[in-house]
Amino acid sequence: MAYTDEQLQRIYDRTSGYCHICHKKLSFVNYAQYGARSAWEVDHSKAKARGGTNHGNNLYPACISCNRSKRAGSSRAARTRNGQCRAPYSRAKVRAKRNDNQLGGVITGGIIGSRFGPGGAVVGALLGAWFGDKNTPKK
Ligand SMILES: [Zn+2]
């Protein structure tokens, strides 16, 4: 199956350009460049042999060795073998999670800080935002 550049870009962006199985960084321009550094393929998360479709939500970028070793196995099993429990997040999702965590941190920090007076609330909120940010996955 051949993909247009636009389709490839959309698939690649789903994980911010990381293999959805081992989370290794992939090189967009090395799509299907077998033997090239960070080369990748489009993986059918649910294999076509198992009734998976060509719809965007079933397609993930995967490095060639992961895709080949996965064959018709499940994405979950392949990720588990690589010590991963999910696909990397898209940039938009990372951003959304960071905002959530920062907000949660600010609220938690503010509550903790307020026990130490008005200045404490500000310090607590700043610390909370920092912790929230630190706890945000980058991919
Ligand atoms: Zn991989």
Tab-separated table of C-alpha atoms and ligand atoms in Angstrom, residues 19 21-24 62-63 66, ligand 1:
chain	number	residue	atom	x	y	z
A	19	CYS	CA	8.078	4.304	16.970
A	21	ILE	CA	6.236	0.109	19.852
A	22	CYS	CA	9.743	0.864	21.206
A	23	HIS	CA	9.464	4.706	21.341
A	24	LYS	CA	12.653	5.203	19.315
A	62	ALA	CA	6.998	1.902	13.646
A	63	CYS	CA	10.688	1.304	13.105
A	66	CYS	CA	9.653	-3.531	15.366
B	1	ZN	ZN	10.523	0.366	17.267
